[in-house]
Amino acid sequence: EAGVVQSPRYKIIEKKQPVAFWCNPISGHNTLYWYLQNLGQGPELLIRYENEEAVDDSQLPKDRFSAERLKGVDSTLKIQPAELGDSAVYLCASSSGRGKAFFGQGTRLTVV
Amino acid sequence: QKEVEQNSGPLSVPEGAIASLNCTYSDRGSQSFFWYRQYSGKSPELIMSIYSNGDKEDGRFTAQLNKASQYVSLLIRDSQPSDSATYLCAVNTYNQGGKLIFGQGTELSVKP
């Protein structure tokens, strides 16, 4: 069974440019999470989907971040415009229930 | 008070010893508890889940849960250098609609 797939693995962009990350969850997993992880810190939740509904986006900086999960499967996280402080690893995870989540490889974003 | 707290470490143990990692959480309604292992530059990998009070053993790993004390721990027996990583505690919080919250992680170093 394929795991959570994210792309790209690495991205370097100039500040003020837009960037998008893509996530394909494990088949059959209704719950999808986007986390942000800074060096030396634990993952911080940005948004959680149950099927196609965003049920928790309280930590998503909505002035520059947006996310969507069309048809309750793949998801895209977008930043526009990117700031230097957005440099981090963006992790996608999926779960079939009880919070037991499995992570993708992550996207390392560097904003210069 | 942070919702999930761990000692940041680093925790250093000799090869063959028992490593003990601790985690406390603030939401008394939490129902699911997880330990993830994260190697440097990699994404978190789920190694243990526990849902009821007591001990759960899987190979060299034992998770312990005490809901009355709001405490969960991970014991690693016969520690190996390959166990050197950051260990993340995660809690699925009932009172926040099932949000999966992570601690900051404990760095473990197993010395040969």
Coordinates of N, CA and C in Angstrom, one line a residue:
Chain A
E1 N 0.9 -1.2 0.0 CA 0.0 0.0 0.0 C 0.9 1.2 0.0
A2 N 0.6 2.2 -0.9 CA 1.4 3.4 -1.0 C 1.1 4.2 0.2
G3 N 2.2 5.0 0.6 CA 2.1 5.9 1.7 C 1.6 7.2 1.3
V4 N 1.7 8.2 2.2 CA 1.4 9.6 1.8 C 2.4 10.1 0.9
V5 N 2.0 10.7 -0.2 CA 3.0 11.3 -1.2 C 2.9 12.8 -1.2
Q6 N 4.0 13.4 -1.1 CA 4.0 14.9 -1.2 C 5.0 15.3 -2.3
S7 N 4.7 16.4 -2.9 CA 5.6 17.0 -3.8 C 5.4 18.6 -3.8
P8 N 6.5 19.3 -4.1 CA 7.9 18.8 -4.4 C 8.6 18.4 -3.0
R9 N 9.7 17.8 -3.1 CA 10.5 17.5 -1.9 C 11.2 18.8 -1.3
Y10 N 11.7 19.6 -2.3 CA 12.4 20.8 -1.9 C 11.9 21.9 -2.8
K11 N 11.9 23.1 -2.3 CA 11.5 24.3 -3.1 C 12.2 25.5 -2.5
I12 N 12.9 26.2 -3.4 CA 13.5 27.5 -3.1 C 12.9 28.6 -3.9
I13 N 12.4 29.6 -3.2 CA 11.7 30.7 -3.9 C 12.2 32.0 -3.3
E14 N 12.0 33.1 -4.1 CA 12.2 34.4 -3.6 C 11.0 34.9 -2.8
K15 N 11.3 35.8 -1.8 CA 10.2 36.3 -1.0 C 9.2 37.1 -2.0
K16 N 8.0 37.0 -1.6 CA 6.9 37.7 -2.3 C 6.4 36.8 -3.4
Q17 N 7.0 35.7 -3.7 CA 6.6 34.8 -4.8 C 5.6 33.8 -4.2
P18 N 4.7 33.3 -5.1 CA 3.8 32.2 -4.6 C 4.4 30.9 -4.7
V19 N 3.9 29.9 -3.9 CA 4.3 28.6 -3.9 C 3.2 27.6 -3.5
A20 N 3.2 26.4 -4.0 CA 2.1 25.5 -3.7 C 2.7 24.1 -3.5
F21 N 2.1 23.4 -2.5 CA 2.5 22.1 -2.1 C 1.3 21.1 -2.4
W22 N 1.7 19.9 -2.8 CA 0.6 18.9 -3.1 C 0.8 17.7 -2.3
C23 N -0.4 17.1 -1.9 CA -0.4 15.9 -1.0 C -1.4 14.9 -1.5
N24 N -1.0 13.7 -1.7 CA -1.9 12.6 -2.0 C -1.9 11.6 -0.8
P25 N -3.0 11.5 0.0 CA -3.0 10.7 1.2 C -3.1 9.2 0.9
I26 N -3.0 8.4 1.9 CA -3.2 7.0 1.8 C -4.7 6.7 1.4
S27 N -4.8 5.8 0.5 CA -6.2 5.5 0.0 C -7.1 5.1 1.1
G28 N -8.3 5.7 1.1 CA -9.3 5.4 2.1 C -9.2 6.3 3.4
H29 N -8.1 7.1 3.5 CA -8.0 7.9 4.7 C -8.8 9.2 4.5
N30 N -9.8 9.4 5.4 CA -10.7 10.5 5.3 C -10.1 11.8 5.9
T31 N -9.2 11.6 6.8 CA -8.7 12.8 7.5 C -7.3 13.1 6.9
L32 N -7.1 14.4 6.7 CA -5.9 14.9 6.1 C -5.4 16.1 6.9
Y33 N -4.2 16.1 7.3 CA -3.6 17.2 8.0 C -2.5 17.9 7.2
W34 N -2.3 19.2 7.4 CA -1.1 19.9 7.0 C -0.5 20.4 8.3
Y35 N 0.8 20.1 8.4 CA 1.6 20.7 9.6 C 2.8 21.5 9.0
L36 N 3.2 22.3 9.9 CA 4.5 23.1 9.6 C 5.4 22.7 10.7
Q37 N 6.7 22.4 10.3 CA 7.7 22.1 11.3 C 8.9 22.9 11.2
N38 N 9.3 23.7 12.2 CA 10.5 24.4 12.2 C 11.6 23.6 12.9
L39 N 12.8 23.9 12.6 CA 14.0 23.1 13.1 C 13.9 23.1 14.6
G40 N 14.0 21.9 15.1 CA 14.1 21.7 16.6 C 12.7 21.8 17.3
Q41 N 11.7 21.8 16.5 CA 10.3 21.9 17.1 C 9.5 20.8 16.6
G42 N 8.4 20.6 17.3 CA 7.4 19.6 16.9 C 6.5 20.1 15.8
P43 N 5.8 19.3 15.1 CA 4.9 19.7 14.0 C 3.8 20.6 14.6
E44 N 3.4 21.7 13.9 CA 2.3 22.5 14.3 C 1.2 22.4 13.3
L45 N 0.0 22.2 13.8 CA -1.1 22.0 12.8 C -1.5 23.3 12.1
L46 N -1.6 23.2 10.8 CA -2.1 24.3 10.0 C -3.6 24.2 9.7
I47 N -3.9 23.0 9.3 CA -5.3 22.7 8.9 C -5.6 21.2 8.9
R48 N -6.8 20.9 9.2 CA -7.3 19.5 9.2 C -8.6 19.4 8.4
Y49 N -8.6 18.4 7.5 CA -9.7 18.1 6.7 C -10.4 16.8 7.1
E50 N -11.7 16.7 7.2 CA -12.4 15.5 7.2 C -13.2 15.4 5.9
N51 N -12.7 14.4 5.1 CA -13.2 14.4 3.7 C -12.8 15.8 3.0
E52 N -13.8 16.4 2.4 CA -13.4 17.7 1.7 C -13.7 18.9 2.6
E53 N -14.1 18.7 3.9 CA -14.4 19.8 4.8 C -13.2 20.2 5.7
A54 N -12.9 21.4 5.7 CA -11.9 21.9 6.6 C -12.5 22.1 8.0
V55 N -12.2 21.2 8.9 CA -12.9 21.2 10.2 C -12.1 22.0 11.2
D56 N -10.8 22.2 11.0 CA -10.0 23.0 11.9 C -8.9 23.8 11.1
D57 N -9.1 25.0 10.9 CA -8.1 25.9 10.2 C -7.8 27.1 11.1
S58 N -7.9 27.0 12.4 CA -7.7 28.1 13.3 C -6.3 28.6 13.3
Q59 N -5.3 27.7 12.9 CA -3.9 28.0 13.0 C -3.4 28.4 11.6
L60 N -4.2 28.5 10.6 CA -3.8 28.8 9.2 C -3.8 30.3 9.0
P61 N -2.6 30.9 8.7 CA -2.6 32.4 8.5 C -3.3 32.7 7.2
K62 N -4.6 33.0 7.3 CA -5.4 33.1 6.1 C -5.2 34.3 5.2
D63 N -4.4 35.2 5.7 CA -4.0 36.4 4.8 C -3.1 36.0 3.7
R64 N -2.4 34.9 3.9 CA -1.4 34.5 2.9 C -1.5 33.0 2.5
F65 N -2.1 32.2 3.4 CA -2.1 30.7 3.2 C -3.5 30.4 2.8
S66 N -3.6 29.4 1.9 CA -4.9 28.8 1.5 C -4.7 27.3 1.3
A67 N -5.8 26.6 1.4 CA -5.7 25.1 1.2 C -7.0 24.7 0.6
E68 N -6.9 23.6 -0.1 CA -8.1 23.0 -0.6 C -7.9 21.5 -0.7
R69 N -9.1 20.8 -0.6 CA -9.0 19.3 -0.8 C -10.2 18.9 -1.6
L70 N -10.0 19.0 -2.9 CA -11.1 18.7 -3.8 C -11.4 17.2 -3.8
K71 N -12.7 16.9 -3.8 CA -13.2 15.5 -3.9 C -12.8 14.7 -2.7
G72 N -12.3 15.3 -1.7 CA -11.9 14.6 -0.5 C -10.7 13.7 -0.6
V73 N -9.9 13.9 -1.6 CA -8.7 13.1 -1.8 C -7.4 13.9 -1.7
D74 N -6.9 14.3 -2.8 CA -5.7 15.1 -2.9 C -5.9 16.5 -2.2
S75 N -4.8 17.1 -1.8 CA -4.9 18.4 -1.2 C -3.7 19.3 -1.7
T76 N -4.0 20.6 -1.7 CA -3.0 21.6 -2.1 C -2.9 22.6 -1.0
L77 N -1.7 23.0 -0.6 CA -1.5 24.1 0.3 C -0.8 25.2 -0.5
K78 N -1.2 26.4 -0.4 CA -0.6 27.5 -1.1 C -0.2 28.7 -0.2
I79 N 0.9 29.3 -0.5 CA 1.3 30.5 0.2 C 1.5 31.6 -0.9
Q80 N 0.8 32.7 -0.6 CA 1.0 33.8 -1.6 C 0.7 35.1 -0.9
P81 N 1.7 36.0 -0.7 CA 3.1 35.9 -1.1 C 3.9 35.2 0.0
A82 N 5.0 34.6 -0.3 CA 5.8 34.0 0.7 C 6.7 35.0 1.4
E83 N 6.9 34.8 2.7 CA 7.8 35.6 3.5 C 9.0 34.8 4.0
L84 N 10.0 35.5 4.4 CA 11.2 34.8 4.8 C 10.9 33.8 6.0
G85 N 10.0 34.3 6.8 CA 9.7 33.4 8.0 C 8.9 32.2 7.7
D86 N 8.5 32.0 6.4 CA 7.7 30.8 6.0 C 8.7 29.7 5.7
S87 N 10.0 29.9 5.7 CA 11.0 28.8 5.5 C 10.8 27.8 6.6
A88 N 10.5 26.5 6.2 CA 10.2 25.5 7.2 C 10.0 24.2 6.4
V89 N 9.7 23.1 7.1 CA 9.2 21.9 6.4 C 7.7 21.8 6.5
Y90 N 7.0 21.6 5.4 CA 5.6 21.4 5.4 C 5.3 20.0 5.3
L91 N 4.6 19.4 6.2 CA 4.2 18.0 6.3 C 2.8 17.8 6.1
C92 N 2.5 16.8 5.3 CA 1.1 16.3 5.1 C 1.0 14.9 5.8
A93 N -0.1 14.7 6.5 CA -0.4 13.4 7.1 C -1.8 13.0 6.8
S94 N -2.1 11.7 6.9 CA -3.5 11.3 6.7 C -3.8 10.2 7.8
S95 N -5.1 10.0 8.0 CA -5.5 9.1 9.1 C -6.9 8.5 8.7
S96 N -7.1 7.3 9.1 CA -8.4 6.6 8.9 C -9.2 6.7 10.2
G97 N -8.7 7.3 11.3 CA -9.5 7.5 12.5 C -8.6 7.4 13.7
R98 N -9.2 7.9 14.8 CA -8.6 7.9 16.2 C -7.3 8.7 16.2
G99 N -7.1 9.5 15.2 CA -5.9 10.4 15.2 C -4.6 9.6 14.8
K100 N -4.7 8.4 14.4 CA -3.5 7.6 14.1 C -3.0 8.1 12.7
A101 N -2.1 9.0 12.7 CA -1.7 9.6 11.4 C -0.4 9.2 10.9
F102 N -0.3 9.1 9.5 CA 0.9 8.7 8.8 C 1.4 9.9 8.0
F103 N 2.7 10.2 8.0 CA 3.2 11.4 7.3 C 3.8 11.0 6.0
G104 N 3.8 12.0 5.1 CA 4.5 12.0 3.9 C 6.0 12.5 4.1
Q105 N 6.7 12.6 3.1 CA 8.2 12.9 3.2 C 8.4 14.3 3.5
G106 N 7.4 15.2 3.3 CA 7.5 16.6 3.6 C 8.1 17.4 2.5
T107 N 7.8 18.7 2.5 CA 8.4 19.6 1.5 C 9.2 20.7 2.3
R108 N 10.5 20.7 2.0 CA 11.4 21.7 2.6 C 11.3 23.0 1.8
L109 N 10.8 24.0 2.4 CA 10.7 25.3 1.7 C 11.7 26.3 2.2
T110 N 12.5 26.9 1.3 CA 13.4 27.9 1.6 C 13.0 29.2 0.9
V111 N 12.8 30.3 1.6 CA 12.4 31.6 1.0 C 13.6 32.5 1.2
V112 N 14.1 33.0 0.1 CA 15.3 33.8 0.1 C 15.0 35.3 -0.4
Chain B
Q1 N 0.7 27.1 29.9 CA 1.0 25.7 29.9 C 0.8 25.1 28.5
K2 N 1.8 24.5 27.9 CA 1.7 23.9 26.6 C 0.7 22.7 26.7
E3 N 0.1 22.4 25.6 CA -0.9 21.4 25.5 C -0.3 20.0 25.6
V4 N 0.9 19.8 25.0 CA 1.7 18.6 25.1 C 3.1 19.0 25.4
E5 N 3.7 18.5 26.5 CA 5.0 18.9 26.9 C 5.9 17.7 27.0
Q6 N 7.1 17.8 26.5 CA 8.2 16.8 26.6 C 9.5 17.5 27.0
N7 N 10.3 16.8 27.7 CA 11.7 17.3 28.0 C 12.4 17.3 26.6
S8 N 13.0 18.4 26.3 CA 13.6 18.6 25.0 C 14.9 17.8 24.9
G9 N 15.5 17.5 26.1 CA 16.8 16.7 26.0 C 18.0 17.6 25.7
P10 N 19.1 17.1 25.1 CA 19.2 15.7 24.7 C 19.3 14.7 25.8
L11 N 18.7 13.5 25.6 CA 18.9 12.4 26.5 C 19.9 11.5 26.0
S12 N 20.9 11.2 26.7 CA 22.0 10.4 26.3 C 22.1 9.1 27.2
V13 N 22.0 8.0 26.5 CA 22.1 6.7 27.2 C 23.2 5.8 26.5
P14 N 23.8 4.9 27.3 CA 24.8 4.0 26.7 C 24.0 2.9 25.9
E15 N 24.7 2.3 25.0 CA 24.1 1.2 24.2 C 23.7 0.0 25.2
G16 N 22.5 -0.5 25.0 CA 22.1 -1.6 25.8 C 21.3 -1.2 27.0
A17 N 21.3 0.1 27.3 CA 20.5 0.6 28.5 C 19.0 0.8 28.1
I18 N 18.2 1.2 29.1 CA 16.8 1.5 28.9 C 16.7 3.0 28.8
A19 N 16.1 3.5 27.7 CA 15.8 4.9 27.5 C 14.4 5.2 27.9
S20 N 14.2 6.2 28.7 CA 12.8 6.5 29.2 C 12.5 8.0 28.7
L21 N 11.4 8.1 28.0 CA 11.0 9.3 27.4 C 9.6 9.7 28.0
N22 N 9.4 10.9 28.4 CA 8.2 11.3 29.1 C 7.4 12.4 28.4
C23 N 6.1 12.4 28.7 CA 5.2 13.4 28.0 C 4.0 13.6 28.9
T24 N 3.7 14.9 29.1 CA 2.4 15.2 29.8 C 1.5 16.0 28.9
Y25 N 0.2 16.0 29.2 CA -0.7 16.7 28.3 C -1.8 17.4 29.2
S26 N -2.4 18.4 28.7 CA -3.3 19.2 29.5 C -4.7 18.9 29.3
D27 N -5.1 18.4 28.2 CA -6.6 18.1 27.9 C -7.0 16.8 28.5
R28 N -7.7 16.8 29.6 CA -8.1 15.6 30.3 C -9.0 14.7 29.5
G29 N -9.6 15.3 28.5 CA -10.5 14.5 27.6 C -9.8 13.8 26.5
S30 N -8.5 13.9 26.4 CA -7.7 13.2 25.3 C -7.9 11.7 25.4
Q31 N -8.0 11.1 24.2 CA -8.3 9.7 24.1 C -7.3 8.8 23.4
S32 N -6.5 9.4 22.6 CA -5.5 8.6 21.8 C -4.1 9.3 21.9
F33 N -3.1 8.4 22.0 CA -1.8 8.9 22.3 C -0.8 8.1 21.5
F34 N 0.2 8.9 20.9 CA 1.1 8.3 20.0 C 2.5 8.7 20.2
W35 N 3.4 7.8 19.8 CA 4.9 8.2 19.8 C 5.4 8.0 18.4
Y36 N 6.0 9.1 17.9 CA 6.7 9.1 16.6 C 8.2 9.2 16.8
R37 N 8.9 8.6 15.9 CA 10.3 8.7 15.8 C 10.7 9.5 14.6
Q38 N 11.6 10.5 14.7 CA 12.0 11.3 13.6 C 13.5 11.4 13.5
Y39 N 14.0 10.8 12.5 CA 15.5 10.9 12.2 C 15.7 12.3 11.6
S40 N 16.9 12.8 11.7 CA 17.3 14.1 11.2 C 17.1 14.2 9.7
G41 N 16.3 15.2 9.3 CA 16.1 15.4 7.9 C 15.0 14.5 7.3
K42 N 14.3 13.7 8.2 CA 13.2 12.8 7.7 C 11.9 13.3 8.4
S43 N 10.8 12.7 7.9 CA 9.5 13.0 8.5 C 9.2 12.0 9.6
P44 N 8.3 12.4 10.5 CA 7.9 11.5 11.7 C 7.4 10.2 11.2
E45 N 7.8 9.2 12.0 CA 7.3 7.8 11.7 C 6.6 7.3 12.9
L46 N 5.4 6.8 12.8 CA 4.6 6.3 13.9 C 5.2 5.0 14.4
I47 N 5.5 4.9 15.7 CA 6.1 3.7 16.3 C 5.2 3.0 17.3
M48 N 4.4 3.8 18.0 CA 3.5 3.3 19.0 C 2.2 4.1 19.2
S49 N 1.1 3.4 19.4 CA -0.1 4.0 19.8 C -0.7 3.4 21.0
I50 N -1.4 4.2 21.8 CA -1.9 3.6 23.1 C -3.2 4.4 23.4
Y51 N -4.3 3.6 23.8 CA -5.6 4.2 24.0 C -6.1 4.1 25.4
S52 N -5.6 3.1 26.1 CA -6.2 2.9 27.5 C -5.0 2.8 28.5
N53 N -5.4 3.0 29.7 CA -4.4 3.0 30.8 C -3.6 1.7 30.9
G54 N -2.4 1.8 31.2 CA -1.5 0.7 31.4 C -0.4 0.7 30.4
D55 N 0.2 -0.5 30.2 CA 1.3 -0.7 29.3 C 0.9 -1.4 28.0
K56 N 1.7 -1.0 27.0 CA 1.5 -1.7 25.7 C 2.9 -1.9 25.2
E57 N 3.2 -3.2 24.9 CA 4.6 -3.6 24.4 C 4.6 -3.9 23.0
D58 N 5.7 -3.5 22.3 CA 5.9 -3.9 20.9 C 7.4 -4.0 20.7
G59 N 7.9 -5.3 20.7 CA 9.3 -5.5 20.6 C 10.1 -4.8 21.7
R60 N 11.0 -4.0 21.4 CA 11.8 -3.3 22.4 C 11.1 -2.1 23.0
F61 N 10.0 -1.7 22.5 CA 9.3 -0.5 22.9 C 8.1 -0.8 23.8
T62 N 8.0 0.0 24.8 CA 6.8 -0.1 25.7 C 6.2 1.3 25.9
A63 N 5.0 1.5 25.6 CA 4.3 2.7 25.9 C 3.5 2.6 27.2
Q64 N 3.5 3.6 28.0 CA 2.8 3.5 29.3 C 1.8 4.8 29.3
L65 N 0.6 4.5 29.7 CA -0.4 5.6 29.8 C -1.0 5.7 31.2
N66 N -1.1 6.9 31.8 CA -1.8 7.1 33.0 C -2.6 8.3 32.8
K67 N -3.9 8.1 32.6 CA -4.8 9.2 32.3 C -5.1 10.1 33.5
A68 N -5.1 9.5 34.7 CA -5.3 10.2 35.9 C -4.3 11.3 36.1
S69 N -3.0 10.9 35.8 CA -1.9 11.8 35.9 C -1.6 12.6 34.6
Q70 N -2.4 12.3 33.6 CA -2.2 12.9 32.3 C -0.7 12.8 31.8
Y71 N -0.3 11.6 31.8 CA 1.1 11.3 31.6 C 1.2 10.1 30.6
V72 N 2.1 10.2 29.7 CA 2.4 9.0 28.8 C 3.9 8.9 28.6
S73 N 4.4 7.7 28.6 CA 5.9 7.5 28.5 C 6.2 6.5 27.4
L74 N 7.4 6.5 27.0 CA 7.9 5.5 26.1 C 9.2 4.9 26.6
L75 N 9.3 3.6 26.8 CA 10.5 3.0 27.2 C 11.1 2.2 26.0
I76 N 12.4 2.4 25.8 CA 13.1 1.6 24.8 C 14.2 0.8 25.5
R77 N 13.9 -0.5 25.4 CA 14.9 -1.5 26.1 C 16.0 -1.8 25.1
D78 N 17.2 -2.2 25.7 CA 18.3 -2.6 24.9 C 18.6 -1.5 23.8
S79 N 18.7 -0.3 24.2 CA 18.9 0.8 23.2 C 20.0 0.6 22.3
Q80 N 19.8 0.9 21.0 CA 20.8 0.7 20.0 C 21.2 2.1 19.4
P81 N 22.4 2.3 18.9 CA 22.8 3.5 18.2 C 21.8 3.9 17.2
S82 N 21.1 3.0 16.5 CA 20.1 3.3 15.5 C 18.9 3.9 16.1
D83 N 18.7 3.8 17.4 CA 17.5 4.4 18.0 C 17.8 5.9 18.2
S84 N 19.0 6.4 18.0 CA 19.3 7.9 18.1 C 18.4 8.6 17.1
A85 N 17.5 9.5 17.7 CA 16.6 10.2 16.9 C 15.8 11.2 17.8
T86 N 14.9 11.9 17.3 CA 14.0 12.7 18.1 C 12.7 12.0 18.2
Y87 N 12.2 11.9 19.4 CA 10.9 11.2 19.7 C 9.8 12.2 20.0
L88 N 8.8 12.1 19.2 CA 7.7 13.1 19.4 C 6.5 12.4 20.0
C89 N 5.9 13.0 21.0 CA 4.7 12.6 21.6 C 3.5 13.4 21.0
A90 N 2.4 12.6 20.6 CA 1.3 13.3 20.0 C 0.0 12.8 20.7
V91 N -0.9 13.8 20.9 CA -2.1 13.5 21.6 C -3.3 13.9 20.8
N92 N -4.3 13.1 20.7 CA -5.5 13.4 20.0 C -6.5 13.9 21.0
T93 N -6.8 15.2 20.9 CA -7.6 15.9 21.9 C -9.1 15.9 21.6
Y94 N -9.8 15.4 22.6 CA -11.2 15.2 22.4 C -11.9 16.6 22.5
N95 N -11.5 17.4 23.5 CA -12.2 18.7 23.7 C -11.9 19.8 22.6
Q96 N -11.0 19.4 21.7 CA -10.7 20.4 20.6 C -11.1 19.7 19.3
G97 N -12.1 18.9 19.4 CA -12.6 18.3 18.1 C -11.7 17.3 17.4
G98 N -10.8 16.7 18.2 CA -10.0 15.7 17.6 C -8.7 16.2 17.0
K99 N -8.3 17.3 17.4 CA -7.0 17.8 16.9 C -5.8 17.0 17.4
L100 N -4.9 16.7 16.5 CA -3.7 15.9 16.9 C -2.6 16.9 17.1
I101 N -2.2 17.0 18.4 CA -1.2 18.0 18.8 C 0.1 17.3 19.2
F102 N 1.2 17.8 18.8 CA 2.5 17.3 19.1 C 3.3 18.1 20.2
G103 N 4.1 17.3 20.9 CA 5.1 18.0 21.8 C 6.3 18.5 21.0
Q104 N 7.2 19.1 21.6 CA 8.4 19.6 20.9 C 9.4 18.6 20.6
G105 N 9.3 17.4 21.2 CA 10.2 16.3 20.9 C 11.3 16.2 21.9
T106 N 11.8 15.0 22.1 CA 13.0 14.7 22.9 C 14.0 14.1 22.0
E107 N 15.2 14.7 22.0 CA 16.3 14.1 21.2 C 17.0 13.0 22.1
L108 N 17.1 11.9 21.5 CA 17.8 10.7 22.2 C 19.1 10.4 21.4
S109 N 20.1 10.3 22.2 CA 21.4 9.8 21.7 C 21.9 8.6 22.4
V110 N 22.1 7.5 21.6 CA 22.5 6.2 22.2 C 24.0 6.1 21.8
K111 N 24.9 6.1 22.9 CA 26.3 6.0 22.7 C 26.8 4.6 22.6
P112 N 27.6 4.2 21.6 CA 28.1 2.8 21.5 C 29.1 2.6 22.7

